[in-house]
PDB file of C-alpha atoms in Angstrom:
ATOM      1  CA  MET A  73      16.813  27.874  55.765  1.00 97.00           C
ATOM      2  CA  LEU A  74      18.058  25.191  58.464  1.00 98.00           C
ATOM      3  CA  VAL A  75      14.395  23.221  59.005  1.00 97.00           C
ATOM      4  CA  VAL A  76      14.617  21.032  62.377  1.00 96.00           C
ATOM      5  CA  THR A  77      12.385  18.821  63.420  1.00 92.00           C
ATOM      6  CA  ASN A  78      11.862  17.569  66.186  1.00 80.00           C
ATOM      7  CA  GLU A  79      11.109  13.123  66.678  1.00 72.00           C
ATOM      8  CA  ARG A  80       8.800  13.578  69.968  1.00 65.00           C
ATOM      9  CA  ALA A  81       6.255  16.833  68.981  1.00 60.00           C
ATOM     10  CA  GLY A  82       2.662  15.566  68.672  1.00 55.00           C
ATOM     11  CA  ARG A  83       2.275  15.541  65.105  1.00 61.00           C
ATOM     12  CA  THR A  84       5.856  15.369  62.658  1.00 61.00           C
ATOM     13  CA  GLY A  85       4.900  12.732  60.888  1.00 68.00           C
ATOM     14  CA  ALA A  86       6.762  11.705  57.825  1.00 75.00           C
ATOM     15  CA  ASP A  87       3.887  12.739  55.898  1.00 83.00           C
ATOM     16  CA  THR A  88       3.328  16.374  57.338  1.00 88.00           C
ATOM     17  CA  VAL A  89       6.833  17.044  57.412  1.00 91.00           C
ATOM     18  CA  GLY A  90       7.369  16.309  53.464  1.00 92.00           C
ATOM     19  CA  ALA A  91       4.159  18.565  53.070  1.00 93.00           C
ATOM     20  CA  VAL A  92       5.947  21.679  54.397  1.00 95.00           C
ATOM     21  CA  LEU A  93       9.097  20.737  53.052  1.00 96.00           C
ATOM     22  CA  ASP A  94       7.392  20.761  49.594  1.00 96.00           C
ATOM     23  CA  VAL A  95       6.066  24.205  50.768  1.00 97.00           C
ATOM     24  CA  LEU A  96       9.545  25.176  51.880  1.00 97.00           C
ATOM     25  CA  ARG A  97      11.533  24.158  48.827  1.00 97.00           C
ATOM     26  CA  GLY A  98       9.340  26.247  46.479  1.00 96.00           C
ATOM     27  CA  GLY A  99      11.103  29.321  47.539  1.00 96.00           C
ATOM     28  CA  ALA A 100      14.230  29.177  49.172  1.00 96.00           C
ATOM     29  CA  ASP A 101      17.313  26.006  49.702  1.00 97.00           C
ATOM     30  CA  VAL A 102      16.683  23.844  52.733  1.00 96.00           C
ATOM     31  CA  GLU A 103      19.048  21.685  55.197  1.00 97.00           C
ATOM     32  CA  LEU A 104      16.676  19.192  57.163  1.00 95.00           C
ATOM     33  CA  ALA A 105      17.940  18.311  60.580  1.00 94.00           C
ATOM     34  CA  THR A 106      16.036  15.756  62.549  1.00 91.00           C
ATOM     35  CA  CYS A 107      17.059  16.301  66.575  1.00 90.00           C
ATOM     36  CA  ARG A 108      16.178  13.038  68.167  1.00 85.00           C
ATOM     37  CA  ALA A 109      17.742  13.654  71.786  1.00 80.00           C
ATOM     38  CA  ASP A 110      17.904  16.290  74.104  1.00 72.00           C
ATOM     39  CA  ASP A 111      22.005  17.222  73.228  1.00 85.00           C
ATOM     40  CA  ASP A 112      21.247  17.518  69.608  1.00 91.00           C
ATOM     41  CA  MET A 113      19.791  20.871  69.116  1.00 93.00           C
ATOM     42  CA  GLU A 114      23.127  22.404  70.237  1.00 93.00           C
ATOM     43  CA  ARG A 115      25.273  20.198  67.234  1.00 93.00           C
ATOM     44  CA  VAL A 116      22.434  21.298  64.725  1.00 94.00           C
ATOM     45  CA  LEU A 117      22.663  25.379  65.220  1.00 95.00           C
ATOM     46  CA  GLY A 118      26.156  25.121  65.678  1.00 93.00           C
ATOM     47  CA  ARG A 119      25.972  24.754  61.803  1.00 92.00           C
ATOM     48  CA  ARG A 120      23.194  26.999  61.126  1.00 94.00           C
ATOM     49  CA  ASP A 121      25.877  30.022  59.671  1.00 94.00           C
ATOM     50  CA  GLY A 122      23.528  33.020  59.591  1.00 94.00           C
ATOM     51  CA  ARG A 123      20.362  31.019  57.721  1.00 97.00           C
ATOM     52  CA  ARG A 124      16.935  31.515  58.893  1.00 97.00           C
ATOM     53  CA  LEU A 125      15.835  28.629  61.153  1.00 98.00           C
ATOM     54  CA  VAL A 126      12.385  26.970  60.951  1.00 98.00           C
ATOM     55  CA  VAL A 127      11.439  25.146  63.620  1.00 97.00           C
ATOM     56  CA  VAL A 128       9.133  22.618  62.918  1.00 96.00           C
ATOM     57  CA  GLY A 129       7.171  21.490  66.585  1.00 93.00           C
ATOM     58  CA  GLY A 130       5.608  22.987  69.774  1.00 91.00           C
ATOM     59  CA  ASP A 131       6.165  25.176  72.307  1.00 92.00           C
ATOM     60  CA  GLY A 132       8.707  22.810  73.912  1.00 90.00           C
ATOM     61  CA  SER A 133      10.872  22.787  70.405  1.00 92.00           C
ATOM     62  CA  LEU A 134      10.624  26.230  70.446  1.00 95.00           C
ATOM     63  CA  HIS A 135      12.146  26.484  73.873  1.00 95.00           C
ATOM     64  CA  THR A 136      14.839  24.230  73.369  1.00 94.00           C
ATOM     65  CA  ALA A 137      15.365  26.501  69.678  1.00 96.00           C
ATOM     66  CA  LEU A 138      15.447  30.037  71.578  1.00 97.00           C
ATOM     67  CA  SER A 139      17.704  28.197  75.089  1.00 95.00           C
ATOM     68  CA  VAL A 140      20.417  26.924  72.789  1.00 95.00           C
ATOM     69  CA  LEU A 141      20.224  30.520  70.686  1.00 96.00           C
ATOM     70  CA  TRP A 142      20.273  32.248  73.773  1.00 96.00           C
ATOM     71  CA  ARG A 143      23.088  30.214  75.612  1.00 94.00           C
ATOM     72  CA  ARG A 144      25.106  30.419  72.100  1.00 94.00           C
ATOM     73  CA  GLY A 145      24.684  34.647  72.208  1.00 95.00           C
ATOM     74  CA  GLU A 146      22.970  34.368  68.604  1.00 96.00           C
ATOM     75  CA  ALA A 147      19.152  34.899  69.530  1.00 97.00           C
ATOM     76  CA  ALA A 148      18.964  38.546  68.605  1.00 96.00           C
ATOM     77  CA  GLY A 149      20.799  37.758  65.053  1.00 96.00           C
ATOM     78  CA  CYS A 150      19.144  34.529  64.135  1.00 97.00           C
ATOM     79  CA  GLU A 151      15.784  34.599  62.283  1.00 98.00           C
ATOM     80  CA  VAL A 152      13.157  32.033  63.889  1.00 98.00           C
ATOM     81  CA  ALA A 153      10.169  30.424  61.865  1.00 98.00           C
ATOM     82  CA  LEU A 154       7.853  28.221  63.523  1.00 98.00           C
ATOM     83  CA  ILE A 155       6.145  25.332  61.393  1.00 97.00           C
ATOM     84  CA  PRO A 156       3.626  24.210  64.950  1.00 95.00           C
ATOM     85  CA  LEU A 157       2.888  21.048  64.982  1.00 92.00           C
ATOM     86  CA  GLY A 158       3.301  20.168  68.722  1.00 87.00           C
ATOM     87  CA  THR A 159       0.512  19.206  70.965  1.00 82.00           C
ATOM     88  CA  GLY A 160      -0.706  22.591  72.625  1.00 86.00           C
ATOM     89  CA  ASN A 161       0.992  25.400  69.869  1.00 94.00           C
ATOM     90  CA  ASP A 162       0.444  28.413  72.001  1.00 95.00           C
ATOM     91  CA  PHE A 163       3.146  31.230  70.854  1.00 97.00           C
ATOM     92  CA  ALA A 164       1.802  29.633  67.212  1.00 97.00           C
ATOM     93  CA  ARG A 165      -1.762  31.434  68.396  1.00 96.00           C
ATOM     94  CA  GLY A 166      -0.793  34.165  70.079  1.00 95.00           C
ATOM     95  CA  THR A 167       1.276  35.399  66.872  1.00 96.00           C
ATOM     96  CA  GLY A 168      -0.933  34.727  63.956  1.00 96.00           C
ATOM     97  CA  ILE A 169       0.931  31.687  63.165  1.00 97.00           C
ATOM     98  CA  PRO A 170      -1.543  28.813  61.317  1.00 96.00           C
ATOM     99  CA  VAL A 171      -1.885  25.965  63.961  1.00 94.00           C
ATOM    100  CA  ASP A 172      -3.959  23.865  61.928  1.00 93.00           C
ATOM    101  CA  ASP A 173      -2.376  24.510  58.131  1.00 96.00           C
ATOM    102  CA  PRO A 174       1.093  23.466  58.375  1.00 95.00           C
ATOM    103  CA  ALA A 175       1.339  24.175  54.392  1.00 96.00           C
ATOM    104  CA  ALA A 176       0.265  28.081  55.292  1.00 97.00           C
ATOM    105  CA  ALA A 177       2.229  27.851  58.415  1.00 97.00           C
ATOM    106  CA  ALA A 178       5.472  27.330  55.696  1.00 98.00           C
ATOM    107  CA  ARG A 179       4.414  30.098  53.306  1.00 97.00           C
ATOM    108  CA  VAL A 180       4.810  32.675  56.681  1.00 98.00           C
ATOM    109  CA  ALA A 181       8.341  30.853  57.106  1.00 98.00           C
ATOM    110  CA  LEU A 182       8.828  31.826  53.822  1.00 97.00           C
ATOM    111  CA  ALA A 183       7.212  35.316  53.289  1.00 96.00           C
ATOM    112  CA  GLY A 184       6.656  36.478  56.565  1.00 96.00           C
ATOM    113  CA  THR A 185       7.696  39.814  58.402  1.00 95.00           C
ATOM    114  CA  PRO A 186      10.478  39.332  61.328  1.00 97.00           C
ATOM    115  CA  ARG A 187      10.274  40.796  64.382  1.00 97.00           C
ATOM    116  CA  PRO A 188      12.100  41.807  67.444  1.00 98.00           C
ATOM    117  CA  MET A 189      10.182  39.862  70.477  1.00 98.00           C
ATOM    118  CA  ASP A 190      10.816  39.660  73.860  1.00 98.00           C
ATOM    119  CA  LEU A 191      12.259  36.467  76.030  1.00 98.00           C
ATOM    120  CA  ILE A 192      11.977  36.105  79.546  1.00 98.00           C
ATOM    121  CA  VAL A 193      14.989  34.903  80.811  1.00 97.00           C
ATOM    122  CA  SER A 194      15.717  32.414  84.654  1.00 92.00           C
ATOM    123  CA  GLY A 195      18.001  33.752  87.111  1.00 76.00           C
ATOM    124  CA  ARG A 196      18.862  29.698  86.746  1.00 66.00           C
ATOM    125  CA  ASP A 197      19.854  30.437  82.876  1.00 68.00           C
ATOM    126  CA  GLY A 198      16.848  29.346  81.228  1.00 89.00           C
ATOM    127  CA  VAL A 199      14.211  30.717  78.743  1.00 96.00           C
ATOM    128  CA  VAL A 200      10.817  31.477  78.348  1.00 97.00           C
ATOM    129  CA  VAL A 201       9.406  32.103  75.054  1.00 97.00           C
ATOM    130  CA  ASN A 202       5.195  32.110  75.750  1.00 97.00           C
ATOM    131  CA  ALA A 203       4.462  31.407  79.494  1.00 96.00           C
ATOM    132  CA  VAL A 204       5.706  29.912  82.728  1.00 96.00           C
ATOM    133  CA  HIS A 205       4.167  29.230  85.668  1.00 92.00           C
ATOM    134  CA  VAL A 206       4.814  27.477  89.332  1.00 95.00           C
ATOM    135  CA  GLY A 207       1.529  25.845  91.561  1.00 92.00           C
ATOM    136  CA  ALA A 208      -1.736  23.792  90.269  1.00 87.00           C
ATOM    137  CA  GLY A 209      -0.428  24.819  86.967  1.00 77.00           C
ATOM    138  CA  ALA A 210       2.564  23.159  86.646  1.00 84.00           C
ATOM    139  CA  GLU A 211       1.040  20.348  88.695  1.00 80.00           C
ATOM    140  CA  ALA A 212      -1.878  19.588  86.111  1.00 74.00           C
ATOM    141  CA  ALA A 213       1.138  19.573  83.377  1.00 70.00           C
ATOM    142  CA  ARG A 214       2.737  17.055  85.378  1.00 69.00           C
ATOM    143  CA  ARG A 215      -0.055  14.903  85.501  1.00 63.00           C
ATOM    144  CA  ALA A 216      -1.105  15.645  81.920  1.00 60.00           C
ATOM    145  CA  LEU A 217       2.334  14.858  80.297  1.00 61.00           C
ATOM    146  CA  PRO A 218       2.356  10.886  80.473  1.00 49.00           C
ATOM    147  CA  LEU A 219      -1.128  11.438  78.181  1.00 50.00           C
ATOM    148  CA  LYS A 220       0.301  13.481  75.658  1.00 54.00           C
ATOM    149  CA  ARG A 221       1.282  11.366  73.608  1.00 55.00           C
ATOM    150  CA  ARG A 222      -2.082   9.118  73.450  1.00 56.00           C
ATOM    151  CA  LEU A 223      -4.465  12.024  73.754  1.00 47.00           C
ATOM    152  CA  ARG A 224      -3.095  15.119  72.806  1.00 53.00           C
ATOM    153  CA  VAL A 225      -4.564  18.657  73.926  1.00 52.00           C
ATOM    154  CA  ALA A 226      -7.308  16.304  75.562  1.00 49.00           C
ATOM    155  CA  ALA A 227      -4.731  15.354  78.077  1.00 49.00           C
ATOM    156  CA  PHE A 228      -4.161  19.225  79.387  1.00 54.00           C
ATOM    157  CA  PRO A 229      -7.957  19.793  81.466  1.00 53.00           C
ATOM    158  CA  ILE A 230      -7.494  15.704  82.390  1.00 49.00           C
ATOM    159  CA  GLY A 231      -3.801  17.184  84.107  1.00 50.00           C
ATOM    160  CA  ALA A 232      -5.708  20.109  85.071  1.00 56.00           C
ATOM    161  CA  VAL A 233      -8.892  17.763  86.661  1.00 49.00           C
ATOM    162  CA  LEU A 234      -5.998  15.444  88.837  1.00 51.00           C
ATOM    163  CA  ALA A 235      -3.953  18.492  89.749  1.00 56.00           C
ATOM    164  CA  GLY A 236      -7.120  20.683  91.273  1.00 55.00           C
ATOM    165  CA  PHE A 237      -8.534  17.113  93.515  1.00 53.00           C
ATOM    166  CA  THR A 238      -4.881  16.766  95.520  1.00 62.00           C
ATOM    167  CA  ALA A 239      -3.122  20.294  95.139  1.00 68.00           C
ATOM    168  CA  LYS A 240      -3.309  22.153  98.221  1.00 82.00           C
ATOM    169  CA  GLY A 241      -1.943  25.564  97.703  1.00 92.00           C
ATOM    170  CA  TRP A 242       1.731  26.933  97.949  1.00 95.00           C
ATOM    171  CA  ARG A 243       2.154  29.622 100.628  1.00 97.00           C
ATOM    172  CA  LEU A 244       4.729  31.388  98.289  1.00 98.00           C
ATOM    173  CA  ARG A 245       5.805  34.908  98.497  1.00 98.00           C
ATOM    174  CA  VAL A 246       6.299  37.039  95.066  1.00 98.00           C
ATOM    175  CA  ARG A 247       7.981  40.165  94.342  1.00 98.00           C
ATOM    176  CA  ALA A 248       7.069  41.607  91.042  1.00 98.00           C
ATOM    177  CA  ASP A 249       9.626  44.915  90.405  1.00 98.00           C
ATOM    178  CA  GLY A 250      10.472  44.650  93.468  1.00 97.00           C
ATOM    179  CA  ARG A 251       7.556  45.345  95.160  1.00 97.00           C
ATOM    180  CA  VAL A 252       5.821  42.610  97.197  1.00 97.00           C
ATOM    181  CA  VAL A 253       2.388  41.362  95.765  1.00 96.00           C
ATOM    182  CA  ALA A 254       1.452  38.051  97.570  1.00 97.00           C
ATOM    183  CA  ARG A 255       3.115  37.801 101.339  1.00 96.00           C
ATOM    184  CA  GLY A 256       3.509  33.599 101.649  1.00 94.00           C
ATOM    185  CA  ARG A 257       0.402  34.222 104.534  1.00 94.00           C
ATOM    186  CA  HIS A 258      -2.247  32.826 101.815  1.00 94.00           C
ATOM    187  CA  ARG A 259      -1.820  29.861 100.465  1.00 96.00           C
ATOM    188  CA  VAL A 260      -1.610  30.074  96.361  1.00 96.00           C
ATOM    189  CA  LEU A 261      -2.704  28.103  93.585  1.00 94.00           C
ATOM    190  CA  MET A 262      -0.542  29.354  91.291  1.00 94.00           C
ATOM    191  CA  ALA A 263       1.679  31.738  89.531  1.00 96.00           C
ATOM    192  CA  GLY A 264       2.749  32.142  86.118  1.00 96.00           C
ATOM    193  CA  LEU A 265       4.050  35.172  83.928  1.00 97.00           C
ATOM    194  CA  SER A 266       2.980  35.193  80.902  1.00 97.00           C
ATOM    195  CA  ASN A 267       4.851  36.323  77.480  1.00 98.00           C
ATOM    196  CA  ALA A 268       1.972  35.455  74.977  1.00 97.00           C
ATOM    197  CA  PRO A 269      -1.471  34.759  76.043  1.00 97.00           C
ATOM    198  CA  THR A 270      -2.888  31.166  75.935  1.00 95.00           C
ATOM    199  CA  ILE A 271      -1.473  28.067  77.602  1.00 91.00           C
ATOM    200  CA  ALA A 272      -2.485  24.219  77.965  1.00 83.00           C
ATOM    201  CA  GLY A 273      -3.170  24.351  73.819  1.00 87.00           C
ATOM    202  CA  GLY A 274      -5.363  27.295  74.306  1.00 89.00           C
ATOM    203  CA  THR A 275      -7.638  26.143  77.025  1.00 86.00           C
ATOM    204  CA  GLY A 276      -6.698  28.485  79.334  1.00 89.00           C
ATOM    205  CA  ARG A 277      -5.540  32.280  78.509  1.00 95.00           C
ATOM    206  CA  LEU A 278      -3.444  33.240  81.836  1.00 95.00           C
ATOM    207  CA  GLY A 279      -2.393  36.600  80.240  1.00 96.00           C
ATOM    208  CA  PRO A 280      -5.439  37.351  77.683  1.00 96.00           C
ATOM    209  CA  ASP A 281      -3.730  40.688  77.105  1.00 96.00           C
ATOM    210  CA  ALA A 282       0.233  39.843  76.844  1.00 97.00           C
ATOM    211  CA  ASP A 283       2.146  41.058  73.942  1.00 97.00           C
ATOM    212  CA  PRO A 284       5.331  39.216  73.396  1.00 97.00           C
ATOM    213  CA  ALA A 285       6.995  42.246  72.010  1.00 97.00           C
ATOM    214  CA  ASP A 286       5.911  44.678  74.282  1.00 97.00           C
ATOM    215  CA  GLY A 287       9.082  44.336  77.011  1.00 98.00           C
ATOM    216  CA  LEU A 288       6.468  43.313  80.104  1.00 98.00           C
ATOM    217  CA  ALA A 289       5.615  40.355  81.348  1.00 98.00           C
ATOM    218  CA  ASP A 290       1.924  39.216  82.469  1.00 98.00           C
ATOM    219  CA  LEU A 291       2.094  37.791  86.199  1.00 98.00           C
ATOM    220  CA  THR A 292      -1.072  36.270  87.438  1.00 98.00           C
ATOM    221  CA  VAL A 293      -1.564  35.170  91.095  1.00 98.00           C
ATOM    222  CA  SER A 294      -4.081  32.976  91.888  1.00 96.00           C
ATOM    223  CA  PHE A 295      -5.119  32.541  95.713  1.00 97.00           C
ATOM    224  CA  ALA A 296      -8.515  30.539  94.529  1.00 94.00           C
ATOM    225  CA  VAL A 297      -7.995  27.536  96.996  1.00 93.00           C
ATOM    226  CA  GLY A 298     -11.335  26.567  97.798  1.00 91.00           C
ATOM    227  CA  PRO A 299     -13.681  23.629  96.362  1.00 87.00           C
ATOM    228  CA  LEU A 300     -15.788  26.243  94.717  1.00 91.00           C
ATOM    229  CA  ALA A 301     -12.897  29.120  94.100  1.00 92.00           C
ATOM    230  CA  ARG A 302     -11.265  26.823  92.534  1.00 88.00           C
ATOM    231  CA  ALA A 303     -13.729  26.219  89.865  1.00 87.00           C
ATOM    232  CA  GLY A 304     -14.572  29.333  89.571  1.00 93.00           C
ATOM    233  CA  TYR A 305     -11.151  30.495  89.212  1.00 92.00           C
ATOM    234  CA  ALA A 306     -10.707  27.604  85.905  1.00 88.00           C
ATOM    235  CA  LEU A 307     -13.928  28.945  84.181  1.00 93.00           C
ATOM    236  CA  ALA A 308     -12.267  32.556  84.288  1.00 95.00           C
ATOM    237  CA  LEU A 309      -8.978  31.298  83.296  1.00 93.00           C
ATOM    238  CA  ARG A 310     -10.671  29.544  79.960  1.00 93.00           C
ATOM    239  CA  ARG A 311     -12.373  32.628  79.061  1.00 95.00           C
ATOM    240  CA  GLY A 312      -9.487  34.799  80.333  1.00 96.00           C
ATOM    241  CA  ASP A 313     -11.675  36.850  82.613  1.00 96.00           C
ATOM    242  CA  HIS A 314     -10.096  36.036  85.845  1.00 97.00           C
ATOM    243  CA  PRO A 315      -8.133  39.405  86.463  1.00 97.00           C
ATOM    244  CA  SER A 316     -11.341  40.519  87.491  1.00 97.00           C
ATOM    245  CA  ARG A 317     -11.980  37.907  90.284  1.00 97.00           C
ATOM    246  CA  ASP A 318     -11.186  39.287  94.054  1.00 97.00           C
ATOM    247  CA  ASP A 319      -8.999  36.222  94.338  1.00 97.00           C
ATOM    248  CA  VAL A 320      -6.512  36.823  91.340  1.00 97.00           C
ATOM    249  CA  LEU A 321      -3.409  39.392  91.685  1.00 97.00           C
ATOM    250  CA  HIS A 322      -3.052  40.541  87.943  1.00 97.00           C
ATOM    251  CA  VAL A 323       0.074  42.651  87.204  1.00 97.00           C
ATOM    252  CA  ARG A 324       2.612  43.383  84.322  1.00 98.00           C
ATOM    253  CA  ALA A 325       6.205  43.590  85.252  1.00 98.00           C
ATOM    254  CA  ARG A 326       9.782  43.309  84.519  1.00 98.00           C
ATOM    255  CA  GLU A 327      10.858  41.012  86.773  1.00 98.00           C
ATOM    256  CA  VAL A 328       9.606  38.394  89.422  1.00 98.00           C
ATOM    257  CA  HIS A 329      11.001  36.650  92.242  1.00 98.00           C
ATOM    258  CA  ILE A 330       9.312  33.535  93.949  1.00 98.00           C
ATOM    259  CA  THR A 331      10.263  31.672  97.367  1.00 98.00           C
ATOM    260  CA  GLY A 332       8.503  29.422  99.288  1.00 97.00           C
ATOM    261  CA  ASP A 333       6.976  25.751  99.531  1.00 96.00           C
ATOM    262  CA  ALA A 334       8.855  23.323  97.034  1.00 95.00           C
ATOM    263  CA  PHE A 335       7.175  23.681  93.823  1.00 94.00           C
ATOM    264  CA  HIS A 336       7.330  22.499  89.904  1.00 92.00           C
ATOM    265  CA  VAL A 337       8.172  25.059  87.565  1.00 93.00           C
ATOM    266  CA  ASN A 338       6.366  24.549  84.021  1.00 91.00           C
ATOM    267  CA  ALA A 339       8.198  27.092  81.411  1.00 93.00           C
ATOM    268  CA  ASP A 340       6.651  26.824  77.140  1.00 92.00           C
ATOM    269  CA  GLY A 341       5.901  22.594  78.605  1.00 83.00           C
ATOM    270  CA  GLU A 342       9.578  21.587  79.733  1.00 86.00           C
ATOM    271  CA  LEU A 343       8.824  20.621  83.831  1.00 87.00           C
ATOM    272  CA  THR A 344      11.944  21.227  86.446  1.00 91.00           C
ATOM    273  CA  GLY A 345      12.025  21.445  89.962  1.00 90.00           C
ATOM    274  CA  PRO A 346      10.851  20.774  93.208  1.00 92.00           C
ATOM    275  CA  PHE A 347      12.617  24.436  93.945  1.00 95.00           C
ATOM    276  CA  THR A 348      12.105  27.108  96.838  1.00 97.00           C
ATOM    277  CA  GLU A 349      13.284  29.932  94.470  1.00 96.00           C
ATOM    278  CA  TYR A 350      13.418  31.151  91.170  1.00 96.00           C
ATOM    279  CA  SER A 351      14.035  34.382  89.630  1.00 96.00           C
ATOM    280  CA  TRP A 352      13.108  36.102  86.006  1.00 97.00           C
ATOM    281  CA  ARG A 353      13.182  39.241  84.276  1.00 97.00           C
ATOM    282  CA  VAL A 354      11.908  39.690  80.607  1.00 98.00           C
ATOM    283  CA  VAL A 355      14.749  41.025  78.032  1.00 98.00           C
ATOM    284  CA  PRO A 356      13.074  43.209  75.696  1.00 98.00           C
ATOM    285  CA  ALA A 357      13.615  42.381  71.508  1.00 98.00           C
ATOM    286  CA  ALA A 358      16.446  39.834  72.449  1.00 98.00           C
ATOM    287  CA  TRP A 359      15.513  37.178  69.583  1.00 98.00           C
ATOM    288  CA  ARG A 360      12.969  37.502  66.153  1.00 98.00           C
ATOM    289  CA  PHE A 361      10.568  36.065  65.182  1.00 98.00           C
ATOM    290  CA  VAL A 362       9.081  35.253  61.585  1.00 98.00           C
ATOM    291  CA  ALA A 363       5.522  36.742  62.183  1.00 97.00           C
ATOM    292  CA  PRO A 364       2.945  37.154  58.835  1.00 95.00           C
ATOM    293  CA  PRO A 365       2.952  40.157  57.273  1.00 87.00           C
ATOM    294  CA  VAL A 366       0.913  42.794  58.653  1.00 75.00           C
TER     295      VAL A 366
END
């Protein structure tokens, strides 16, 4: 196994990583590599040599690893396991990886079953493993970013509150599989694609029924821009019943294209932008994830 840690991930302290390595070394030959800068992952994965990759970190660390594997053309042939030691760990939550027991997650990395998983790929050669969203969700993540190291998961709802007071909505034109689902005449609070159910450390169920192995993304477009509507949408998002709201459109799609007012993009917690145009497509069975045995 090639075990990759990220010094900037939320909970990758020496004691915790050491306990994980003890479990892994009990069942496999292990090489440990630590990423300290953005370009370290490319160098580390260059010496993987067909071994199972164990990512120790959160959604951002998994996102970075899959970005490099996809760019190298190696995603489909690489078995990827995850020890969720990040801040949000949403992909782990959605796929049954223990998020509060690193040793148990390490046992899954040893004995789990590699399963084909979808990847959401952007027209700008980026990838999305868990979820991507624009609008208030991305603005909330941008506000939460400086708070994450100190407040961890608690930074997400604080960021959402700050964004809720300042974001007025965006005029966006959204197409799903070629069909226009938002024309840009009404402001959009947020639009997001889900490959797995939750975002923001489980505090939001953006794609309550999303399945990362079904070849489709769950698209949510919220028009809840008024103060009371925003509050209602936020509560519904926490419960995962927002698709039933009259001011929410929720469909499943393989390709999504967004144009309009300048917006930031939050892909697996990684922020980019602003952009006025962006597109995504689902690539079915693009990579192999080591999931808990059925």
